[in-house]
Amino acid sequence: MDLESKILSREISQILYKRGTFIGTAESCTGGKIADAIVTTPGASTYFKGGIVSYVDEIKERLLGVDSQLLEEKTAVCEEVAVQMVKGACRALHADVAVSSTGIAGPEGGSKENPVGTIWIACGTEDEVVTLKLTKDEGRNKNICMATYHALHLLLTFLKERLPNTELAEENT
């Protein structure tokens, strides 16, 4: 894991620990790399519930509750699937917040609609989810690393925006 991801992971862990918030992951194209980044920080067992690597649609449907019709109509590489994966991970893992990834890391598998490098990332709660779409193909390994980094960054931003100002003030003193 690169230095930037380690720094993000550390910040995320501090926020989750301080708030008593539990997190889970639902990953497809990143294959568990986001979960790996989250648990790199010592003490992760106090806030990390677990992760579901749902590499095939069957697991997205069965374990995360992703709608089969949505997968048929839009494929797994769409914003709506990323959102349903977050909500499904929150339910399945009894987590307060979750982060998901779904896309095409490459080197093959792309289409005109979803070329290699198209990756949807989402994070949030059962009630509120934010998303990010990546579209740059830099090769399989780099695509996975970039998706992991952006997932951590999106998660950190999501968590920071939802902290009460009093906790932020305490943190800065």
mmCIF file with all atom_site columns, C-alpha atoms in Angstrom:
data_model
loop_
_atom_site.group_PDB
_atom_site.id
_atom_site.type_symbol
_atom_site.label_atom_id
_atom_site.label_alt_id
_atom_site.label_comp_id
_atom_site.label_asym_id
_atom_site.label_entity_id
_atom_site.label_seq_id
_atom_site.pdbx_PDB_ins_code
_atom_site.Cartn_x
_atom_site.Cartn_y
_atom_site.Cartn_z
_atom_site.occupancy
_atom_site.B_iso_or_equiv
_atom_site.pdbx_formal_charge
_atom_site.auth_seq_id
_atom_site.auth_comp_id
_atom_site.auth_asym_id
_atom_site.auth_atom_id
_atom_site.pdbx_PDB_model_num
ATOM 1   C CA . MET A 1 1   ? 0.000   0.000   0.000   1.00 0.00 ? 1   MET A CA 1
ATOM 2   C CA . ASP A 1 2   ? 1.313   3.429   -0.862  1.00 0.00 ? 2   ASP A CA 1
ATOM 3   C CA . LEU A 1 3   ? 2.017   6.172   1.657   1.00 0.00 ? 3   LEU A CA 1
ATOM 4   C CA . GLU A 1 4   ? -1.053  8.250   0.746   1.00 0.00 ? 4   GLU A CA 1
ATOM 5   C CA . SER A 1 5   ? -3.374  5.297   1.377   1.00 0.00 ? 5   SER A CA 1
ATOM 6   C CA . LYS A 1 6   ? -1.695  4.587   4.722   1.00 0.00 ? 6   LYS A CA 1
ATOM 7   C CA . ILE A 1 7   ? -2.201  8.192   5.771   1.00 0.00 ? 7   ILE A CA 1
ATOM 8   C CA . LEU A 1 8   ? -5.875  8.088   4.712   1.00 0.00 ? 8   LEU A CA 1
ATOM 9   C CA . SER A 1 9   ? -6.361  4.785   6.517   1.00 0.00 ? 9   SER A CA 1
ATOM 10  C CA . ARG A 1 10  ? -4.908  6.234   9.715   1.00 0.00 ? 10  ARG A CA 1
ATOM 11  C CA . GLU A 1 11  ? -7.202  9.279   9.556   1.00 0.00 ? 11  GLU A CA 1
ATOM 12  C CA . ILE A 1 12  ? -10.234 7.075   8.858   1.00 0.00 ? 12  ILE A CA 1
ATOM 13  C CA . SER A 1 13  ? -9.377  4.813   11.778  1.00 0.00 ? 13  SER A CA 1
ATOM 14  C CA . GLN A 1 14  ? -9.119  7.751   14.170  1.00 0.00 ? 14  GLN A CA 1
ATOM 15  C CA . ILE A 1 15  ? -12.530 9.082   13.149  1.00 0.00 ? 15  ILE A CA 1
ATOM 16  C CA . LEU A 1 16  ? -14.219 5.679   13.301  1.00 0.00 ? 16  LEU A CA 1
ATOM 17  C CA . TYR A 1 17  ? -12.659 4.862   16.666  1.00 0.00 ? 17  TYR A CA 1
ATOM 18  C CA . LYS A 1 18  ? -13.495 8.263   18.164  1.00 0.00 ? 18  LYS A CA 1
ATOM 19  C CA . ARG A 1 19  ? -17.108 8.094   16.995  1.00 0.00 ? 19  ARG A CA 1
ATOM 20  C CA . GLY A 1 20  ? -17.652 4.425   17.814  1.00 0.00 ? 20  GLY A CA 1
ATOM 21  C CA . THR A 1 21  ? -18.691 3.888   14.212  1.00 0.00 ? 21  THR A CA 1
ATOM 22  C CA . PHE A 1 22  ? -18.559 0.470   12.555  1.00 0.00 ? 22  PHE A CA 1
ATOM 23  C CA . ILE A 1 23  ? -17.581 0.015   8.915   1.00 0.00 ? 23  ILE A CA 1
ATOM 24  C CA . GLY A 1 24  ? -17.835 -2.728  6.326   1.00 0.00 ? 24  GLY A CA 1
ATOM 25  C CA . THR A 1 25  ? -16.799 -3.137  2.714   1.00 0.00 ? 25  THR A CA 1
ATOM 26  C CA . ALA A 1 26  ? -18.419 -4.576  -0.406  1.00 0.00 ? 26  ALA A CA 1
ATOM 27  C CA . GLU A 1 27  ? -15.882 -4.971  -3.170  1.00 0.00 ? 27  GLU A CA 1
ATOM 28  C CA . SER A 1 28  ? -15.862 -6.342  -6.657  1.00 0.00 ? 28  SER A CA 1
ATOM 29  C CA . CYS A 1 29  ? -13.043 -5.096  -8.889  1.00 0.00 ? 29  CYS A CA 1
ATOM 30  C CA . THR A 1 30  ? -10.756 -4.168  -5.976  1.00 0.00 ? 30  THR A CA 1
ATOM 31  C CA . GLY A 1 31  ? -10.944 -7.709  -4.617  1.00 0.00 ? 31  GLY A CA 1
ATOM 32  C CA . GLY A 1 32  ? -10.525 -6.818  -0.944  1.00 0.00 ? 32  GLY A CA 1
ATOM 33  C CA . LYS A 1 33  ? -7.878  -4.108  -1.294  1.00 0.00 ? 33  LYS A CA 1
ATOM 34  C CA . ILE A 1 34  ? -10.092 -1.484  0.363   1.00 0.00 ? 34  ILE A CA 1
ATOM 35  C CA . ALA A 1 35  ? -10.668 -3.750  3.367   1.00 0.00 ? 35  ALA A CA 1
ATOM 36  C CA . ASP A 1 36  ? -6.942  -4.479  3.447   1.00 0.00 ? 36  ASP A CA 1
ATOM 37  C CA . ALA A 1 37  ? -6.180  -0.754  3.529   1.00 0.00 ? 37  ALA A CA 1
ATOM 38  C CA . ILE A 1 38  ? -8.669  -0.165  6.349   1.00 0.00 ? 38  ILE A CA 1
ATOM 39  C CA . VAL A 1 39  ? -7.302  -2.935  8.563   1.00 0.00 ? 39  VAL A CA 1
ATOM 40  C CA . THR A 1 40  ? -3.674  -1.897  8.065   1.00 0.00 ? 40  THR A CA 1
ATOM 41  C CA . THR A 1 41  ? -3.983  0.440   11.045  1.00 0.00 ? 41  THR A CA 1
ATOM 42  C CA . PRO A 1 42  ? -3.605  -1.347  14.399  1.00 0.00 ? 42  PRO A CA 1
ATOM 43  C CA . GLY A 1 43  ? -6.833  -1.583  16.377  1.00 0.00 ? 43  GLY A CA 1
ATOM 44  C CA . ALA A 1 44  ? -9.056  -2.027  13.324  1.00 0.00 ? 44  ALA A CA 1
ATOM 45  C CA . SER A 1 45  ? -11.015 -4.744  15.118  1.00 0.00 ? 45  SER A CA 1
ATOM 46  C CA . THR A 1 46  ? -12.686 -2.012  17.192  1.00 0.00 ? 46  THR A CA 1
ATOM 47  C CA . TYR A 1 47  ? -14.440 -0.528  14.135  1.00 0.00 ? 47  TYR A CA 1
ATOM 48  C CA . PHE A 1 48  ? -14.103 -2.904  11.134  1.00 0.00 ? 48  PHE A CA 1
ATOM 49  C CA . LYS A 1 49  ? -16.987 -5.397  10.905  1.00 0.00 ? 49  LYS A CA 1
ATOM 50  C CA . GLY A 1 50  ? -15.837 -7.209  7.768   1.00 0.00 ? 50  GLY A CA 1
ATOM 51  C CA . GLY A 1 51  ? -15.876 -7.249  4.014   1.00 0.00 ? 51  GLY A CA 1
ATOM 52  C CA . ILE A 1 52  ? -17.677 -9.019  1.224   1.00 0.00 ? 52  ILE A CA 1
ATOM 53  C CA . VAL A 1 53  ? -15.780 -9.588  -2.001  1.00 0.00 ? 53  VAL A CA 1
ATOM 54  C CA . SER A 1 54  ? -18.608 -10.000 -4.472  1.00 0.00 ? 54  SER A CA 1
ATOM 55  C CA . TYR A 1 55  ? -16.718 -10.636 -7.661  1.00 0.00 ? 55  TYR A CA 1
ATOM 56  C CA . VAL A 1 56  ? -19.689 -12.259 -9.416  1.00 0.00 ? 56  VAL A CA 1
ATOM 57  C CA . ASP A 1 57  ? -23.265 -11.036 -9.766  1.00 0.00 ? 57  ASP A CA 1
ATOM 58  C CA . GLU A 1 58  ? -24.647 -14.036 -7.864  1.00 0.00 ? 58  GLU A CA 1
ATOM 59  C CA . ILE A 1 59  ? -22.870 -12.899 -4.680  1.00 0.00 ? 59  ILE A CA 1
ATOM 60  C CA . LYS A 1 60  ? -23.896 -9.281  -5.220  1.00 0.00 ? 60  LYS A CA 1
ATOM 61  C CA . GLU A 1 61  ? -27.500 -10.484 -5.348  1.00 0.00 ? 61  GLU A CA 1
ATOM 62  C CA . ARG A 1 62  ? -27.409 -13.138 -2.613  1.00 0.00 ? 62  ARG A CA 1
ATOM 63  C CA . LEU A 1 63  ? -25.234 -11.484 0.033   1.00 0.00 ? 63  LEU A CA 1
ATOM 64  C CA . LEU A 1 64  ? -25.682 -7.778  -0.703  1.00 0.00 ? 64  LEU A CA 1
ATOM 65  C CA . GLY A 1 65  ? -29.252 -7.726  -2.013  1.00 0.00 ? 65  GLY A CA 1
ATOM 66  C CA . VAL A 1 66  ? -28.378 -6.084  -5.327  1.00 0.00 ? 66  VAL A CA 1
ATOM 67  C CA . ASP A 1 67  ? -31.413 -6.188  -7.615  1.00 0.00 ? 67  ASP A CA 1
ATOM 68  C CA . SER A 1 68  ? -31.053 -8.881  -10.298 1.00 0.00 ? 68  SER A CA 1
ATOM 69  C CA . GLN A 1 69  ? -33.057 -6.853  -12.822 1.00 0.00 ? 69  GLN A CA 1
ATOM 70  C CA . LEU A 1 70  ? -30.691 -3.901  -12.346 1.00 0.00 ? 70  LEU A CA 1
ATOM 71  C CA . LEU A 1 71  ? -27.710 -6.174  -12.968 1.00 0.00 ? 71  LEU A CA 1
ATOM 72  C CA . GLU A 1 72  ? -29.387 -7.520  -16.122 1.00 0.00 ? 72  GLU A CA 1
ATOM 73  C CA . GLU A 1 73  ? -30.358 -4.130  -17.484 1.00 0.00 ? 73  GLU A CA 1
ATOM 74  C CA . LYS A 1 74  ? -27.326 -2.025  -16.542 1.00 0.00 ? 74  LYS A CA 1
ATOM 75  C CA . THR A 1 75  ? -24.632 -4.625  -15.662 1.00 0.00 ? 75  THR A CA 1
ATOM 76  C CA . ALA A 1 76  ? -22.673 -4.547  -12.415 1.00 0.00 ? 76  ALA A CA 1
ATOM 77  C CA . VAL A 1 77  ? -20.691 -1.531  -13.614 1.00 0.00 ? 77  VAL A CA 1
ATOM 78  C CA . CYS A 1 78  ? -23.044 1.305   -12.752 1.00 0.00 ? 78  CYS A CA 1
ATOM 79  C CA . GLU A 1 79  ? -23.677 3.816   -10.021 1.00 0.00 ? 79  GLU A CA 1
ATOM 80  C CA . GLU A 1 80  ? -26.874 2.142   -8.850  1.00 0.00 ? 80  GLU A CA 1
ATOM 81  C CA . VAL A 1 81  ? -25.112 -1.165  -8.191  1.00 0.00 ? 81  VAL A CA 1
ATOM 82  C CA . ALA A 1 82  ? -22.358 0.596   -6.225  1.00 0.00 ? 82  ALA A CA 1
ATOM 83  C CA . VAL A 1 83  ? -25.056 2.278   -4.098  1.00 0.00 ? 83  VAL A CA 1
ATOM 84  C CA . GLN A 1 84  ? -26.944 -0.982  -3.518  1.00 0.00 ? 84  GLN A CA 1
ATOM 85  C CA . MET A 1 85  ? -23.670 -2.661  -2.534  1.00 0.00 ? 85  MET A CA 1
ATOM 86  C CA . VAL A 1 86  ? -23.095 -0.029  0.187   1.00 0.00 ? 86  VAL A CA 1
ATOM 87  C CA . LYS A 1 87  ? -26.597 -0.429  1.558   1.00 0.00 ? 87  LYS A CA 1
ATOM 88  C CA . GLY A 1 88  ? -26.346 -4.209  1.378   1.00 0.00 ? 88  GLY A CA 1
ATOM 89  C CA . ALA A 1 89  ? -23.027 -4.227  3.213   1.00 0.00 ? 89  ALA A CA 1
ATOM 90  C CA . CYS A 1 90  ? -24.476 -2.039  5.969   1.00 0.00 ? 90  CYS A CA 1
ATOM 91  C CA . ARG A 1 91  ? -27.338 -4.523  6.395   1.00 0.00 ? 91  ARG A CA 1
ATOM 92  C CA . ALA A 1 92  ? -25.370 -7.756  6.009   1.00 0.00 ? 92  ALA A CA 1
ATOM 93  C CA . LEU A 1 93  ? -22.489 -6.696  8.245   1.00 0.00 ? 93  LEU A CA 1
ATOM 94  C CA . HIS A 1 94  ? -24.517 -4.610  10.723  1.00 0.00 ? 94  HIS A CA 1
ATOM 95  C CA . ALA A 1 95  ? -22.229 -1.690  9.926   1.00 0.00 ? 95  ALA A CA 1
ATOM 96  C CA . ASP A 1 96  ? -22.993 2.005   10.340  1.00 0.00 ? 96  ASP A CA 1
ATOM 97  C CA . VAL A 1 97  ? -21.128 2.913   7.165   1.00 0.00 ? 97  VAL A CA 1
ATOM 98  C CA . ALA A 1 98  ? -19.790 0.986   4.187   1.00 0.00 ? 98  ALA A CA 1
ATOM 99  C CA . VAL A 1 99  ? -17.696 1.508   1.089   1.00 0.00 ? 99  VAL A CA 1
ATOM 100 C CA . SER A 1 100 ? -18.043 -0.331  -2.227  1.00 0.00 ? 100 SER A CA 1
ATOM 101 C CA . SER A 1 101 ? -16.348 -0.718  -5.586  1.00 0.00 ? 101 SER A CA 1
ATOM 102 C CA . THR A 1 102 ? -17.566 -2.197  -8.845  1.00 0.00 ? 102 THR A CA 1
ATOM 103 C CA . GLY A 1 103 ? -15.998 -1.891  -12.252 1.00 0.00 ? 103 GLY A CA 1
ATOM 104 C CA . ILE A 1 104 ? -13.613 -3.202  -14.849 1.00 0.00 ? 104 ILE A CA 1
ATOM 105 C CA . ALA A 1 105 ? -9.977  -3.218  -13.751 1.00 0.00 ? 105 ALA A CA 1
ATOM 106 C CA . GLY A 1 106 ? -8.791  -4.884  -16.952 1.00 0.00 ? 106 GLY A CA 1
ATOM 107 C CA . PRO A 1 107 ? -6.912  -5.719  -18.980 1.00 0.00 ? 107 PRO A CA 1
ATOM 108 C CA . GLU A 1 108 ? -9.992  -7.216  -20.687 1.00 0.00 ? 108 GLU A CA 1
ATOM 109 C CA . GLY A 1 109 ? -13.735 -7.140  -20.132 1.00 0.00 ? 109 GLY A CA 1
ATOM 110 C CA . GLY A 1 110 ? -14.535 -3.613  -21.205 1.00 0.00 ? 110 GLY A CA 1
ATOM 111 C CA . SER A 1 111 ? -17.259 -2.525  -23.598 1.00 0.00 ? 111 SER A CA 1
ATOM 112 C CA . LYS A 1 112 ? -18.146 0.635   -25.495 1.00 0.00 ? 112 LYS A CA 1
ATOM 113 C CA . GLU A 1 113 ? -20.444 1.693   -22.633 1.00 0.00 ? 113 GLU A CA 1
ATOM 114 C CA . ASN A 1 114 ? -18.004 0.651   -19.897 1.00 0.00 ? 114 ASN A CA 1
ATOM 115 C CA . PRO A 1 115 ? -14.419 0.579   -21.129 1.00 0.00 ? 115 PRO A CA 1
ATOM 116 C CA . VAL A 1 116 ? -11.608 -0.882  -19.043 1.00 0.00 ? 116 VAL A CA 1
ATOM 117 C CA . GLY A 1 117 ? -10.845 1.515   -16.191 1.00 0.00 ? 117 GLY A CA 1
ATOM 118 C CA . THR A 1 118 ? -14.513 2.335   -15.542 1.00 0.00 ? 118 THR A CA 1
ATOM 119 C CA . ILE A 1 119 ? -14.950 1.918   -11.797 1.00 0.00 ? 119 ILE A CA 1
ATOM 120 C CA . TRP A 1 120 ? -17.769 3.103   -9.569  1.00 0.00 ? 120 TRP A CA 1
ATOM 121 C CA . ILE A 1 121 ? -16.992 3.750   -5.910  1.00 0.00 ? 121 ILE A CA 1
ATOM 122 C CA . ALA A 1 122 ? -19.623 4.469   -3.287  1.00 0.00 ? 122 ALA A CA 1
ATOM 123 C CA . CYS A 1 123 ? -19.687 5.014   0.452   1.00 0.00 ? 123 CYS A CA 1
ATOM 124 C CA . GLY A 1 124 ? -22.252 5.932   3.003   1.00 0.00 ? 124 GLY A CA 1
ATOM 125 C CA . THR A 1 125 ? -25.001 4.595   5.199   1.00 0.00 ? 125 THR A CA 1
ATOM 126 C CA . GLU A 1 126 ? -28.291 2.853   4.460   1.00 0.00 ? 126 GLU A CA 1
ATOM 127 C CA . ASP A 1 127 ? -29.870 6.313   4.229   1.00 0.00 ? 127 ASP A CA 1
ATOM 128 C CA . GLU A 1 128 ? -27.217 8.370   2.419   1.00 0.00 ? 128 GLU A CA 1
ATOM 129 C CA . VAL A 1 129 ? -24.662 7.320   -0.179  1.00 0.00 ? 129 VAL A CA 1
ATOM 130 C CA . VAL A 1 130 ? -22.150 9.324   -2.216  1.00 0.00 ? 130 VAL A CA 1
ATOM 131 C CA . THR A 1 131 ? -20.518 8.044   -5.385  1.00 0.00 ? 131 THR A CA 1
ATOM 132 C CA . LEU A 1 132 ? -17.516 8.611   -7.601  1.00 0.00 ? 132 LEU A CA 1
ATOM 133 C CA . LYS A 1 133 ? -16.816 7.345   -11.114 1.00 0.00 ? 133 LYS A CA 1
ATOM 134 C CA . LEU A 1 134 ? -13.293 6.634   -12.334 1.00 0.00 ? 134 LEU A CA 1
ATOM 135 C CA . THR A 1 135 ? -12.723 6.318   -16.077 1.00 0.00 ? 135 THR A CA 1
ATOM 136 C CA . LYS A 1 136 ? -8.983  6.288   -16.665 1.00 0.00 ? 136 LYS A CA 1
ATOM 137 C CA . ASP A 1 137 ? -7.292  3.025   -17.671 1.00 0.00 ? 137 ASP A CA 1
ATOM 138 C CA . GLU A 1 138 ? -3.734  2.831   -16.401 1.00 0.00 ? 138 GLU A CA 1
ATOM 139 C CA . GLY A 1 139 ? -3.445  -0.954  -16.398 1.00 0.00 ? 139 GLY A CA 1
ATOM 140 C CA . ARG A 1 140 ? -5.003  -3.474  -14.036 1.00 0.00 ? 140 ARG A CA 1
ATOM 141 C CA . ASN A 1 141 ? -2.741  -3.022  -10.998 1.00 0.00 ? 141 ASN A CA 1
ATOM 142 C CA . LYS A 1 142 ? -2.780  0.768   -11.164 1.00 0.00 ? 142 LYS A CA 1
ATOM 143 C CA . ASN A 1 143 ? -6.560  0.793   -11.741 1.00 0.00 ? 143 ASN A CA 1
ATOM 144 C CA . ILE A 1 144 ? -7.055  -1.261  -8.565  1.00 0.00 ? 144 ILE A CA 1
ATOM 145 C CA . CYS A 1 145 ? -4.631  0.914   -6.574  1.00 0.00 ? 145 CYS A CA 1
ATOM 146 C CA . MET A 1 146 ? -6.283  4.122   -7.776  1.00 0.00 ? 146 MET A CA 1
ATOM 147 C CA . ALA A 1 147 ? -9.762  2.789   -7.006  1.00 0.00 ? 147 ALA A CA 1
ATOM 148 C CA . THR A 1 148 ? -8.612  1.860   -3.493  1.00 0.00 ? 148 THR A CA 1
ATOM 149 C CA . TYR A 1 149 ? -7.045  5.277   -2.935  1.00 0.00 ? 149 TYR A CA 1
ATOM 150 C CA . HIS A 1 150 ? -10.136 7.119   -4.217  1.00 0.00 ? 150 HIS A CA 1
ATOM 151 C CA . ALA A 1 151 ? -12.432 4.910   -2.119  1.00 0.00 ? 151 ALA A CA 1
ATOM 152 C CA . LEU A 1 152 ? -10.459 5.788   1.023   1.00 0.00 ? 152 LEU A CA 1
ATOM 153 C CA . HIS A 1 153 ? -10.469 9.473   0.105   1.00 0.00 ? 153 HIS A CA 1
ATOM 154 C CA . LEU A 1 154 ? -14.224 9.458   -0.575  1.00 0.00 ? 154 LEU A CA 1
ATOM 155 C CA . LEU A 1 155 ? -14.813 7.660   2.726   1.00 0.00 ? 155 LEU A CA 1
ATOM 156 C CA . LEU A 1 156 ? -12.669 10.115  4.679   1.00 0.00 ? 156 LEU A CA 1
ATOM 157 C CA . THR A 1 157 ? -14.490 13.072  3.125   1.00 0.00 ? 157 THR A CA 1
ATOM 158 C CA . PHE A 1 158 ? -17.858 11.459  3.894   1.00 0.00 ? 158 PHE A CA 1
ATOM 159 C CA . LEU A 1 159 ? -16.896 10.889  7.532   1.00 0.00 ? 159 LEU A CA 1
ATOM 160 C CA . LYS A 1 160 ? -15.436 14.377  8.034   1.00 0.00 ? 160 LYS A CA 1
ATOM 161 C CA . GLU A 1 161 ? -18.472 16.118  6.584   1.00 0.00 ? 161 GLU A CA 1
ATOM 162 C CA . ARG A 1 162 ? -20.711 14.328  9.065   1.00 0.00 ? 162 ARG A CA 1
ATOM 163 C CA . LEU A 1 163 ? -18.740 15.049  12.249  1.00 0.00 ? 163 LEU A CA 1
ATOM 164 C CA . PRO A 1 164 ? -20.251 17.548  14.651  1.00 0.00 ? 164 PRO A CA 1
ATOM 165 C CA . ASN A 1 165 ? -18.206 20.747  14.848  1.00 0.00 ? 165 ASN A CA 1
ATOM 166 C CA . THR A 1 166 ? -17.530 20.159  18.559  1.00 0.00 ? 166 THR A CA 1
ATOM 167 C CA . GLU A 1 167 ? -15.615 16.953  17.785  1.00 0.00 ? 167 GLU A CA 1
ATOM 168 C CA . LEU A 1 168 ? -13.640 18.717  15.069  1.00 0.00 ? 168 LEU A CA 1
ATOM 169 C CA . ALA A 1 169 ? -12.780 21.542  17.469  1.00 0.00 ? 169 ALA A CA 1
ATOM 170 C CA . GLU A 1 170 ? -11.597 19.035  20.105  1.00 0.00 ? 170 GLU A CA 1
ATOM 171 C CA . GLU A 1 171 ? -9.489  17.278  17.495  1.00 0.00 ? 171 GLU A CA 1
ATOM 172 C CA . ASN A 1 172 ? -7.710  20.517  16.495  1.00 0.00 ? 172 ASN A CA 1
ATOM 173 C CA . THR A 1 173 ? -6.773  21.495  20.078  1.00 0.00 ? 173 THR A CA 1
#
